[in-house]
mmCIF file of C-alpha atoms and ligand atoms in Angstrom:
data_model
loop_
_atom_site.group_PDB
_atom_site.id
_atom_site.type_symbol
_atom_site.label_atom_id
_atom_site.label_comp_id
_atom_site.label_asym_id
_atom_site.label_seq_id
_atom_site.Cartn_x
_atom_site.Cartn_y
_atom_site.Cartn_z
ATOM 1 C CA MET A 13 46.985 32.128 62.771
ATOM 2 C CA ASP A 14 50.355 31.441 61.255
ATOM 3 C CA THR A 15 51.282 34.160 58.791
ATOM 4 C CA VAL A 16 49.515 37.357 57.870
ATOM 5 C CA GLU A 17 50.599 40.685 56.477
ATOM 6 C CA SER A 18 49.517 42.672 59.553
ATOM 7 C CA THR A 19 47.054 41.625 62.253
ATOM 8 C CA ASN A 20 45.694 45.186 62.347
ATOM 9 C CA ASN A 21 44.873 45.045 58.618
ATOM 10 C CA TYR A 22 43.441 41.550 58.904
ATOM 11 C CA ALA A 23 41.251 42.493 61.867
ATOM 12 C CA ALA A 24 39.862 45.475 59.925
ATOM 13 C CA LYS A 25 39.164 43.284 56.879
ATOM 14 C CA LEU A 26 37.321 40.708 58.973
ATOM 15 C CA TYR A 27 35.204 43.327 60.664
ATOM 16 C CA ASN A 28 34.432 45.170 57.430
ATOM 17 C CA SER A 29 33.389 41.974 55.672
ATOM 18 C CA GLY A 30 30.898 41.224 58.460
ATOM 19 C CA VAL A 31 32.571 37.970 59.513
ATOM 20 C CA ILE A 32 32.876 39.202 63.070
ATOM 21 C CA ASP A 33 30.924 41.755 64.985
ATOM 22 C CA GLN A 34 32.161 41.485 68.518
ATOM 23 C CA GLU A 35 35.346 41.645 70.530
ATOM 24 C CA THR A 36 37.817 39.450 68.712
ATOM 25 C CA VAL A 37 41.548 38.963 69.008
ATOM 26 C CA ILE A 38 43.733 38.032 66.066
ATOM 27 C CA MET A 39 47.188 36.730 66.822
ATOM 28 C CA ALA A 40 49.800 35.886 64.205
ATOM 29 C CA ASP A 41 53.040 34.003 64.647
ATOM 30 C CA ASN A 42 54.491 35.834 61.708
ATOM 31 C CA GLN A 43 53.662 39.190 60.160
ATOM 32 C CA THR A 44 55.054 39.933 56.703
ATOM 33 C CA ASN A 45 54.247 43.622 56.899
ATOM 34 C CA GLY A 46 53.875 44.466 60.588
ATOM 35 C CA ARG A 47 53.170 48.142 60.939
ATOM 36 C CA GLY A 48 54.259 50.633 63.558
ATOM 37 C CA GLN A 49 53.393 54.252 64.162
ATOM 38 C CA ARG A 50 53.786 56.742 61.325
ATOM 39 C CA GLU A 51 54.287 54.256 58.497
ATOM 40 C CA LYS A 52 57.196 52.565 60.220
ATOM 41 C CA THR A 53 57.687 48.818 60.006
ATOM 42 C CA TRP A 54 57.310 46.655 63.090
ATOM 43 C CA HIS A 55 60.125 44.099 63.016
ATOM 44 C CA SER A 56 59.502 40.925 64.954
ATOM 45 C CA ASP A 57 61.169 37.557 64.350
ATOM 46 C CA PRO A 58 58.581 34.885 63.404
ATOM 47 C CA TYR A 59 57.385 32.509 66.163
ATOM 48 C CA GLN A 60 59.227 34.433 68.878
ATOM 49 C CA ASN A 61 56.959 37.247 69.970
ATOM 50 C CA LEU A 62 53.383 38.329 70.490
ATOM 51 C CA THR A 63 51.903 40.286 67.624
ATOM 52 C CA PHE A 64 48.163 40.608 67.919
ATOM 53 C CA SER A 65 45.215 42.906 67.418
ATOM 54 C CA ALA A 66 42.009 43.207 69.391
ATOM 55 C CA ILE A 67 38.890 44.592 67.740
ATOM 56 C CA LEU A 68 36.619 46.608 69.971
ATOM 57 C CA PRO A 69 33.243 47.476 68.428
ATOM 58 C CA SER A 70 32.047 50.978 69.301
ATOM 59 C CA ASP A 71 29.716 49.894 72.096
ATOM 60 C CA LYS A 72 32.724 48.389 73.852
ATOM 61 C CA VAL A 73 34.939 51.409 73.289
ATOM 62 C CA LYS A 74 34.670 53.227 76.563
ATOM 63 C CA PHE A 75 37.209 55.832 75.607
ATOM 64 C CA ASN A 76 36.178 57.325 72.347
ATOM 65 C CA SER A 77 39.504 58.767 71.322
ATOM 66 C CA THR A 78 42.710 57.125 70.228
ATOM 67 C CA VAL A 79 44.664 59.092 72.820
ATOM 68 C CA ARG A 80 42.477 57.864 75.639
ATOM 69 C CA LEU A 81 42.690 54.295 74.466
ATOM 70 C CA VAL A 82 46.470 54.524 74.176
ATOM 71 C CA PHE A 83 46.671 55.678 77.797
ATOM 72 C CA VAL A 84 44.546 52.870 79.189
ATOM 73 C CA VAL A 85 46.107 50.185 76.993
ATOM 74 C CA SER A 86 49.623 51.352 77.958
ATOM 75 C CA LEU A 87 48.756 51.311 81.651
ATOM 76 C CA SER A 88 47.118 47.889 81.351
ATOM 77 C CA LEU A 89 50.196 46.459 79.667
ATOM 78 C CA SER A 90 52.421 47.987 82.282
ATOM 79 C CA ARG A 91 50.343 46.413 85.074
ATOM 80 C CA PHE A 92 50.603 43.046 83.371
ATOM 81 C CA LEU A 93 54.392 43.397 83.191
ATOM 82 C CA LYS A 94 54.495 44.256 86.847
ATOM 83 C CA LYS A 95 52.843 40.926 87.583
ATOM 84 C CA LEU A 96 55.717 39.309 85.709
ATOM 85 C CA GLU A 97 57.975 41.297 88.063
ATOM 86 C CA LEU A 98 59.082 43.732 85.433
ATOM 87 C CA GLU A 99 58.984 47.473 86.063
ATOM 88 C CA SER A 100 58.184 49.371 82.894
ATOM 89 C CA SER A 101 57.845 52.957 81.852
ATOM 90 C CA LEU A 102 55.621 54.467 79.218
ATOM 91 C CA LYS A 103 57.418 56.237 76.441
ATOM 92 C CA TRP A 104 55.213 58.846 74.891
ATOM 93 C CA PRO A 105 53.234 58.399 72.777
ATOM 94 C CA ASN A 106 52.805 54.616 72.638
ATOM 95 C CA ASP A 107 55.795 52.530 73.585
ATOM 96 C CA ILE A 108 56.531 50.434 76.630
ATOM 97 C CA TYR A 109 60.117 50.611 77.838
ATOM 98 C CA VAL A 110 62.003 48.431 80.264
ATOM 99 C CA ASN A 111 65.473 49.319 81.518
ATOM 100 C CA GLY A 112 65.773 52.012 78.865
ATOM 101 C CA LYS A 113 64.878 49.702 75.984
ATOM 102 C CA LYS A 114 61.742 49.201 73.939
ATOM 103 C CA LEU A 115 59.802 46.082 74.907
ATOM 104 C CA ALA A 116 56.444 46.722 73.261
ATOM 105 C CA GLY A 117 54.670 49.036 70.851
ATOM 106 C CA ILE A 118 51.013 49.875 70.458
ATOM 107 C CA LEU A 119 49.211 50.821 67.260
ATOM 108 C CA ILE A 120 45.607 51.864 67.761
ATOM 109 C CA GLU A 121 43.504 52.546 64.699
ATOM 110 C CA ASN A 122 39.953 53.824 64.899
ATOM 111 C CA ASN A 123 37.394 53.410 62.154
ATOM 112 C CA TYR A 124 35.030 56.375 62.002
ATOM 113 C CA SER A 125 31.692 57.211 60.397
ATOM 114 C CA GLY A 126 31.739 60.987 60.497
ATOM 115 C CA SER A 127 32.874 61.733 64.005
ATOM 116 C CA SER A 128 31.620 58.554 65.653
ATOM 117 C CA VAL A 129 33.836 55.532 66.114
ATOM 118 C CA ASN A 130 32.609 52.291 64.501
ATOM 119 C CA TYR A 131 35.362 50.198 65.980
ATOM 120 C CA SER A 132 38.883 50.436 67.333
ATOM 121 C CA ILE A 133 41.695 48.080 66.566
ATOM 122 C CA ILE A 134 44.277 47.760 69.286
ATOM 123 C CA GLY A 135 47.461 46.310 67.811
ATOM 124 C CA ILE A 136 50.185 45.234 70.195
ATOM 125 C CA GLY A 137 53.659 43.953 69.489
ATOM 126 C CA LEU A 138 55.351 42.558 72.597
ATOM 127 C CA ASN A 139 58.853 41.133 72.336
ATOM 128 C CA VAL A 140 58.891 37.837 74.186
ATOM 129 C CA ASN A 141 61.441 35.165 73.313
ATOM 130 C CA GLN A 142 63.544 36.993 70.714
ATOM 131 C CA LYS A 143 67.114 37.513 71.917
ATOM 132 C CA GLU A 144 68.763 39.665 69.275
ATOM 133 C CA PHE A 145 67.406 42.831 67.750
ATOM 134 C CA GLU A 146 68.268 44.767 64.633
ATOM 135 C CA LEU A 147 67.249 47.813 66.570
ATOM 136 C CA ILE A 148 69.868 48.062 69.300
ATOM 137 C CA ASN A 149 67.558 49.794 71.683
ATOM 138 C CA ALA A 150 65.053 46.957 71.974
ATOM 139 C CA THR A 151 64.585 44.155 74.435
ATOM 140 C CA SER A 152 62.314 41.200 75.197
ATOM 141 C CA LEU A 153 60.802 39.490 78.228
ATOM 142 C CA SER A 154 63.288 36.726 77.764
ATOM 143 C CA ASN A 155 66.264 39.110 77.784
ATOM 144 C CA GLU A 156 64.984 40.896 80.854
ATOM 145 C CA LEU A 157 63.766 37.946 82.907
ATOM 146 C CA SER A 158 65.982 35.121 81.593
ATOM 147 C CA LYS A 159 63.003 32.891 80.874
ATOM 148 C CA SER A 160 61.201 31.738 77.788
ATOM 149 C CA TYR A 161 57.459 31.828 77.424
ATOM 150 C CA ASN A 162 54.735 29.816 75.776
ATOM 151 C CA LEU A 163 53.209 32.458 73.525
ATOM 152 C CA ARG A 164 49.633 31.095 73.633
ATOM 153 C CA GLU A 165 49.608 30.922 77.412
ATOM 154 C CA LEU A 166 51.184 34.331 77.758
ATOM 155 C CA LEU A 167 48.625 35.862 75.404
ATOM 156 C CA LEU A 168 45.726 34.338 77.323
ATOM 157 C CA SER A 169 46.906 35.649 80.656
ATOM 158 C CA LEU A 170 47.725 39.034 79.130
ATOM 159 C CA LEU A 171 44.244 39.338 77.591
ATOM 160 C CA ASN A 172 42.617 38.281 80.813
ATOM 161 C CA ASP A 173 44.579 40.851 82.828
ATOM 162 C CA MET A 174 44.181 43.591 80.252
ATOM 163 C CA ASN A 175 40.466 43.072 80.140
ATOM 164 C CA LYS A 176 40.254 43.564 83.907
ATOM 165 C CA SER A 177 42.552 46.595 83.871
ATOM 166 C CA LEU A 178 40.699 48.190 80.965
ATOM 167 C CA ASN A 179 37.396 47.832 82.782
ATOM 168 C CA GLU A 180 38.825 49.237 85.961
ATOM 169 C CA LEU A 181 40.639 52.132 84.299
ATOM 170 C CA SER A 182 37.636 53.055 82.217
ATOM 171 C CA SER A 183 35.585 53.567 85.345
ATOM 172 C CA LEU A 184 38.045 56.189 86.646
ATOM 173 C CA PRO A 185 37.807 59.888 85.857
ATOM 174 C CA PHE A 186 40.110 60.487 82.938
ATOM 175 C CA ASP A 187 42.399 62.888 84.803
ATOM 176 C CA GLU A 188 43.194 60.016 87.176
ATOM 177 C CA VAL A 189 44.190 57.854 84.176
ATOM 178 C CA VAL A 190 46.428 60.681 82.924
ATOM 179 C CA LYS A 191 47.973 60.976 86.378
ATOM 180 C CA GLN A 192 48.772 57.261 86.422
ATOM 181 C CA TYR A 193 50.242 57.557 82.924
ATOM 182 C CA ASN A 194 52.388 60.513 84.028
ATOM 183 C CA ASP A 195 53.623 58.577 87.040
ATOM 184 C CA LEU A 196 55.109 56.012 84.663
ATOM 185 C CA LEU A 197 56.198 58.428 81.953
ATOM 186 C CA PHE A 198 59.589 57.579 80.479
ATOM 187 C CA GLY A 199 62.272 60.245 80.812
ATOM 188 C CA LYS A 200 60.311 62.558 83.082
ATOM 189 C CA GLY A 201 62.537 65.045 84.849
ATOM 190 C CA GLU A 202 65.634 64.135 82.816
ATOM 191 C CA GLN A 203 67.544 66.385 80.442
ATOM 192 C CA LEU A 204 67.073 64.767 77.057
ATOM 193 C CA GLN A 205 67.625 65.579 73.413
ATOM 194 C CA PHE A 206 64.698 66.011 71.073
ATOM 195 C CA ARG A 207 64.227 66.679 67.402
ATOM 196 C CA GLU A 208 61.405 68.888 66.287
ATOM 197 C CA LYS A 209 60.069 67.169 63.184
ATOM 198 C CA LEU A 210 58.872 70.214 61.285
ATOM 199 C CA THR A 211 62.080 72.226 61.542
ATOM 200 C CA ASP A 212 64.550 69.391 62.140
ATOM 201 C CA GLU A 213 65.821 71.458 65.042
ATOM 202 C CA ILE A 214 67.584 69.549 67.825
ATOM 203 C CA PHE A 215 67.059 70.833 71.338
ATOM 204 C CA THR A 216 67.640 69.803 74.922
ATOM 205 C CA GLY A 217 64.704 69.748 77.277
ATOM 206 C CA GLU A 218 63.040 68.141 80.227
ATOM 207 C CA ILE A 219 59.804 66.155 79.923
ATOM 208 C CA LYS A 220 57.246 67.590 82.351
ATOM 209 C CA GLY A 221 54.247 65.398 81.533
ATOM 210 C CA VAL A 222 51.344 64.783 79.171
ATOM 211 C CA ASN A 223 47.866 66.268 79.261
ATOM 212 C CA GLU A 224 44.430 64.769 78.620
ATOM 213 C CA GLU A 225 44.710 65.466 74.900
ATOM 214 C CA GLY A 226 47.863 63.394 74.734
ATOM 215 C CA ASP A 227 50.184 66.361 74.154
ATOM 216 C CA ILE A 228 53.584 66.288 75.813
ATOM 217 C CA PHE A 229 55.087 69.244 77.681
ATOM 218 C CA ILE A 230 58.809 69.814 77.418
ATOM 219 C CA LEU A 231 60.683 72.476 79.336
ATOM 220 C CA THR A 232 63.291 74.043 77.102
ATOM 221 C CA GLU A 233 65.153 77.323 77.479
ATOM 222 C CA GLY A 234 63.028 78.206 80.492
ATOM 223 C CA LYS A 235 59.697 77.705 78.702
ATOM 224 C CA GLU A 236 57.267 74.811 78.633
ATOM 225 C CA LYS A 237 56.310 73.882 75.096
ATOM 226 C CA ALA A 238 53.471 71.522 74.126
ATOM 227 C CA PHE A 239 53.905 69.046 71.289
ATOM 228 C CA LYS A 240 51.384 66.792 69.614
ATOM 229 C CA ASN A 241 52.011 63.208 68.607
ATOM 230 C CA GLY A 242 54.389 63.242 65.644
ATOM 231 C CA GLU A 243 55.715 66.754 66.223
ATOM 232 C CA VAL A 244 58.708 65.843 68.320
ATOM 233 C CA GLU A 245 60.958 62.847 68.671
ATOM 234 C CA LEU A 246 63.111 61.868 71.622
ATOM 235 C CA ILE A 247 66.563 61.144 70.221
ATOM 236 C CA GLY A 248 68.679 60.530 73.303
ATOM 237 C CA LYS A 249 70.406 61.822 76.363
HETATM 238 C C1 BTN B 303 54.977 51.064 67.271
HETATM 239 O O1 BTN B 303 55.866 50.787 68.073
HETATM 240 O O2 BTN B 303 55.115 52.018 66.482
HETATM 241 C C2 BTN B 303 53.706 50.265 67.259
HETATM 242 C C3 BTN B 303 53.967 48.837 66.890
HETATM 243 C C4 BTN B 303 52.700 48.001 66.831
HETATM 244 C C5 BTN B 303 52.967 46.616 66.297
HETATM 245 C C6 BTN B 303 51.745 45.729 66.364
HETATM 246 S S1 BTN B 303 52.136 44.043 66.062
HETATM 247 C C7 BTN B 303 50.432 43.643 65.941
HETATM 248 C C8 BTN B 303 49.754 44.790 65.202
HETATM 249 N N1 BTN B 303 49.804 44.583 63.772
HETATM 250 C C9 BTN B 303 50.555 45.490 63.148
HETATM 251 O O3 BTN B 303 50.781 45.533 61.919
HETATM 252 N N2 BTN B 303 51.069 46.352 64.054
HETATM 253 C C10 BTN B 303 50.619 46.056 65.406
#
Protein backbone atom coordinates (compact mmCIF):
# COMPACT_ATOMS: atom_id res chain seq x y z
CA MET A 1 0.00 0.00 0.00
CA ASP A 2 1.06 3.58 -0.42
CA THR A 3 0.57 5.50 2.81
CA VAL A 4 -0.56 4.35 6.21
CA GLU A 5 -0.06 5.58 9.73
CA SER A 6 1.81 2.46 10.89
CA THR A 7 1.80 -0.99 9.29
CA ASN A 8 1.74 -2.57 12.76
CA ASN A 9 -1.46 -0.68 13.64
CA TYR A 10 -3.01 -1.41 10.26
CA ALA A 11 -2.20 -5.12 10.49
CA ALA A 12 -3.84 -5.29 13.94
CA LYS A 13 -6.94 -3.46 12.66
CA LEU A 14 -7.29 -5.83 9.71
CA TYR A 15 -6.95 -8.89 11.89
CA ASN A 16 -9.33 -7.58 14.55
CA SER A 17 -11.99 -6.72 11.98
CA GLY A 18 -11.88 -10.28 10.64
CA VAL A 19 -10.74 -9.28 7.15
CA ILE A 20 -7.76 -11.59 7.39
CA ASP A 21 -7.17 -14.67 9.44
CA GLN A 22 -3.91 -16.06 8.19
CA GLU A 23 -0.31 -15.08 7.67
CA THR A 24 -0.40 -11.74 5.92
CA VAL A 25 2.22 -9.12 5.20
CA ILE A 26 1.43 -5.43 4.98
CA MET A 27 4.01 -3.20 3.36
CA ALA A 28 3.75 0.57 3.12
CA ASP A 29 5.83 2.93 1.04
CA ASN A 30 5.16 5.68 3.51
CA GLN A 31 4.26 5.61 7.19
CA THR A 32 2.95 8.81 8.75
CA ASN A 33 3.36 7.56 12.29
CA GLY A 34 5.88 4.71 12.15
CA ARG A 35 6.47 3.43 15.63
CA GLY A 36 9.60 2.13 17.30
CA GLN A 37 10.25 0.57 20.67
CA ARG A 38 9.08 2.38 23.79
CA GLU A 39 6.88 4.98 22.12
CA LYS A 40 9.68 6.22 19.90
CA THR A 41 9.03 7.27 16.32
CA TRP A 42 10.45 5.26 13.45
CA HIS A 43 11.74 7.75 10.87
CA SER A 44 11.97 6.47 7.33
CA ASP A 45 11.92 8.58 4.17
CA PRO A 46 8.91 7.70 1.96
CA TYR A 47 9.50 5.34 -1.00
CA GLN A 48 13.08 4.61 0.06
CA ASN A 49 12.94 1.81 2.59
CA LEU A 50 11.13 -1.32 3.66
CA THR A 51 8.55 -0.79 6.37
CA PHE A 52 6.30 -3.78 6.77
CA SER A 53 4.47 -5.95 9.25
CA ALA A 54 3.75 -9.65 9.17
CA ILE A 55 0.79 -11.05 11.08
CA LEU A 56 1.26 -14.49 12.54
CA PRO A 57 -1.91 -16.08 13.94
CA SER A 58 -1.33 -18.04 17.14
CA ASP A 59 -1.18 -21.45 15.47
CA LYS A 60 1.75 -20.18 13.42
CA VAL A 61 3.53 -18.62 16.38
CA LYS A 62 6.04 -21.25 17.28
CA PHE A 63 7.67 -19.13 19.93
CA ASN A 64 5.02 -17.95 22.27
CA SER A 65 6.88 -15.04 23.78
CA THR A 66 7.91 -11.72 22.34
CA VAL A 67 11.49 -12.28 23.46
CA ARG A 68 11.72 -15.58 21.64
CA LEU A 69 10.24 -14.13 18.50
CA VAL A 70 12.65 -11.19 18.62
CA PHE A 71 15.58 -13.61 18.77
CA VAL A 72 14.49 -15.69 15.80
CA VAL A 73 13.41 -12.69 13.72
CA SER A 74 16.73 -10.92 14.43
CA LEU A 75 18.72 -14.00 13.46
CA SER A 76 16.64 -14.51 10.31
CA LEU A 77 17.22 -10.92 9.24
CA SER A 78 20.90 -11.24 9.92
CA ARG A 79 21.10 -14.39 7.77
CA PHE A 80 19.34 -12.58 4.96
CA LEU A 81 21.85 -9.73 5.17
CA LYS A 82 24.68 -12.20 5.03
CA LYS A 83 23.33 -13.42 1.71
CA LEU A 84 23.60 -9.83 0.51
CA GLU A 85 27.23 -10.02 1.70
CA LEU A 86 26.67 -7.82 4.69
CA GLU A 87 27.88 -8.85 8.13
CA SER A 88 25.54 -7.61 10.83
CA SER A 89 25.38 -7.69 14.58
CA LEU A 90 22.37 -7.80 16.82
CA LYS A 91 22.03 -4.90 19.18
CA TRP A 92 20.03 -5.87 22.20
CA PRO A 93 17.11 -5.86 22.41
CA ASN A 94 15.88 -5.53 18.82
CA ASP A 95 18.10 -3.66 16.43
CA ILE A 96 20.27 -4.83 13.57
CA TYR A 97 23.58 -3.02 13.26
CA VAL A 98 26.07 -2.93 10.44
CA ASN A 99 29.50 -1.34 10.81
CA GLY A 100 28.44 0.25 14.09
CA LYS A 101 25.30 1.83 12.65
CA LYS A 102 21.63 0.96 12.85
CA LEU A 103 20.30 -0.66 9.68
CA ALA A 104 17.02 -2.12 10.88
CA GLY A 105 14.64 -2.17 13.83
CA ILE A 106 12.08 -4.72 14.91
CA LEU A 107 8.82 -4.06 16.74
CA ILE A 108 6.97 -7.19 17.78
CA GLU A 109 3.55 -6.80 19.33
CA ASN A 110 1.57 -9.73 20.68
CA ASN A 111 -2.18 -9.73 21.12
CA TYR A 112 -3.22 -11.80 24.12
CA SER A 113 -6.42 -13.31 25.50
CA GLY A 114 -5.48 -13.89 29.11
CA SER A 115 -2.08 -15.49 28.86
CA SER A 116 -2.48 -17.04 25.42
CA VAL A 117 -1.34 -15.28 22.29
CA ASN A 118 -4.02 -14.64 19.64
CA TYR A 119 -1.59 -13.29 17.11
CA SER A 120 1.80 -11.64 16.82
CA ILE A 121 2.64 -8.72 14.62
CA ILE A 122 6.22 -8.58 13.48
CA GLY A 123 7.02 -5.05 12.33
CA ILE A 124 10.30 -4.47 10.54
CA GLY A 125 11.87 -1.27 9.33
CA LEU A 126 14.88 -1.88 7.09
CA ASN A 127 16.75 1.07 5.63
CA VAL A 128 17.34 0.35 1.96
CA ASN A 129 17.86 3.19 -0.50
CA GLN A 130 17.87 6.19 1.85
CA LYS A 131 21.24 7.94 1.87
CA GLU A 132 20.98 10.59 4.56
CA PHE A 133 19.70 10.15 8.08
CA GLU A 134 18.53 12.56 10.72
CA LEU A 135 19.88 10.09 13.19
CA ILE A 136 23.62 10.17 12.60
CA ASN A 137 24.12 6.64 13.75
CA ALA A 138 21.99 5.02 11.05
CA THR A 139 22.78 3.45 7.73
CA SER A 140 21.12 1.71 4.78
CA LEU A 141 21.84 -1.16 2.41
CA SER A 142 22.58 1.37 -0.25
CA ASN A 143 25.14 3.20 1.91
CA GLU A 144 26.82 -0.03 2.89
CA LEU A 145 26.78 -1.86 -0.44
CA SER A 146 26.73 1.05 -2.92
CA LYS A 147 23.71 -0.34 -4.75
CA SER A 148 20.07 0.55 -4.97
CA TYR A 149 17.30 -1.97 -4.61
CA ASN A 150 13.85 -2.59 -5.99
CA LEU A 151 11.83 -2.60 -2.79
CA ARG A 152 9.18 -5.10 -3.97
CA GLU A 153 11.78 -7.60 -5.12
CA LEU A 154 13.85 -7.17 -2.00
CA LEU A 155 10.81 -7.71 0.21
CA LEU A 156 9.85 -10.89 -1.63
CA SER A 157 13.28 -12.42 -1.29
CA LEU A 158 13.52 -11.30 2.33
CA LEU A 159 10.15 -12.88 3.19
CA ASN A 160 11.07 -16.06 1.40
CA ASP A 161 14.39 -16.33 3.26
CA MET A 162 12.92 -15.31 6.59
CA ASN A 163 10.21 -17.89 6.29
CA LYS A 164 12.82 -20.61 5.79
CA SER A 165 15.03 -19.34 8.61
CA LEU A 166 12.09 -19.01 11.00
CA ASN A 167 11.05 -22.59 10.33
CA GLU A 168 14.56 -23.85 10.78
CA LEU A 169 15.27 -21.84 13.93
CA SER A 170 11.98 -22.80 15.50
CA SER A 171 12.90 -26.45 15.27
CA LEU A 172 16.06 -25.89 17.34
CA PRO A 173 16.17 -26.08 21.12
CA PHE A 174 15.82 -22.54 22.36
CA ASP A 175 19.21 -22.44 24.08
CA GLU A 176 20.77 -23.01 20.66
CA VAL A 177 18.86 -19.98 19.31
CA VAL A 178 20.13 -17.92 22.26
CA LYS A 179 23.66 -19.11 21.57
CA GLN A 180 23.41 -18.01 17.94
CA TYR A 181 22.01 -14.66 19.08
CA ASN A 182 24.90 -14.24 21.54
CA ASP A 183 27.42 -15.05 18.83
CA LEU A 184 26.18 -12.01 16.91
CA LEU A 185 25.56 -9.77 19.90
CA PHE A 186 26.63 -6.17 19.31
CA GLY A 187 29.27 -4.81 21.67
CA LYS A 188 30.06 -8.09 23.39
CA GLY A 189 33.36 -7.99 25.23
CA GLU A 190 33.82 -4.24 24.74
CA GLN A 191 33.95 -1.59 27.44
CA LEU A 192 30.90 0.55 26.79
CA GLN A 193 28.90 3.25 28.51
CA PHE A 194 25.37 2.59 29.67
CA ARG A 195 22.63 4.58 31.30
CA GLU A 196 20.43 2.92 33.85
CA LYS A 197 16.96 4.24 33.07
CA LEU A 198 15.50 4.18 36.56
CA THR A 199 18.30 6.07 38.28
CA ASP A 200 19.76 7.90 35.28
CA GLU A 201 23.11 6.62 36.45
CA ILE A 202 25.83 6.34 33.80
CA PHE A 203 28.23 3.44 34.14
CA THR A 204 30.91 1.64 32.18
CA GLY A 205 30.56 -2.06 31.65
CA GLU A 206 31.15 -5.01 29.40
CA ILE A 207 28.30 -6.89 27.71
CA LYS A 208 28.59 -10.59 28.58
CA GLY A 209 25.50 -11.94 26.82
CA VAL A 210 21.74 -12.41 26.98
CA ASN A 211 19.78 -15.24 28.54
CA GLU A 212 16.67 -17.12 27.42
CA GLU A 213 14.40 -14.56 29.06
CA GLY A 214 15.96 -11.83 26.96
CA ASP A 215 17.79 -10.17 29.87
CA ILE A 216 21.23 -8.76 29.20
CA PHE A 217 24.22 -9.32 31.49
CA ILE A 218 26.68 -6.50 31.94
CA LEU A 219 29.89 -6.78 33.92
CA THR A 220 30.44 -3.61 35.90
CA GLU A 221 32.70 -2.97 38.87
CA GLY A 222 33.57 -6.66 39.03
CA LYS A 223 29.95 -7.84 39.17
CA GLU A 224 27.61 -9.16 36.51
CA LYS A 225 24.27 -7.39 36.59
CA ALA A 226 21.14 -8.49 34.70
CA PHE A 227 18.89 -5.93 33.03
CA LYS A 228 15.51 -6.34 31.42
CA ASN A 229 14.43 -4.69 28.20
CA GLY A 230 13.97 -0.99 28.90
CA GLU A 231 16.05 -0.91 32.07
CA VAL A 232 19.35 0.03 30.51
CA GLU A 233 20.45 1.89 27.42
CA LEU A 234 23.76 1.66 25.61
CA ILE A 235 24.95 5.23 25.12
CA GLY A 236 28.41 4.83 23.62
CA LYS A 237 32.01 3.88 23.99
C1 LIG B 1 12.79 0.14 16.71
O1 LIG B 1 13.89 0.30 16.19
O2 LIG B 1 12.54 0.62 17.83
C2 LIG B 1 11.74 -0.67 16.00
C3 LIG B 1 11.34 -0.03 14.71
C4 LIG B 1 10.26 -0.80 13.97
C5 LIG B 1 9.75 -0.05 12.77
C6 LIG B 1 8.78 -0.86 11.95
S1 LIG B 1 8.45 -0.13 10.39
C7 LIG B 1 7.13 -1.24 10.11
C8 LIG B 1 6.40 -1.42 11.44
N1 LIG B 1 5.39 -0.40 11.61
C9 LIG B 1 5.66 0.43 12.62
O3 LIG B 1 4.96 1.40 12.97
N2 LIG B 1 6.84 0.08 13.19
C10 LIG B 1 7.41 -1.10 12.57
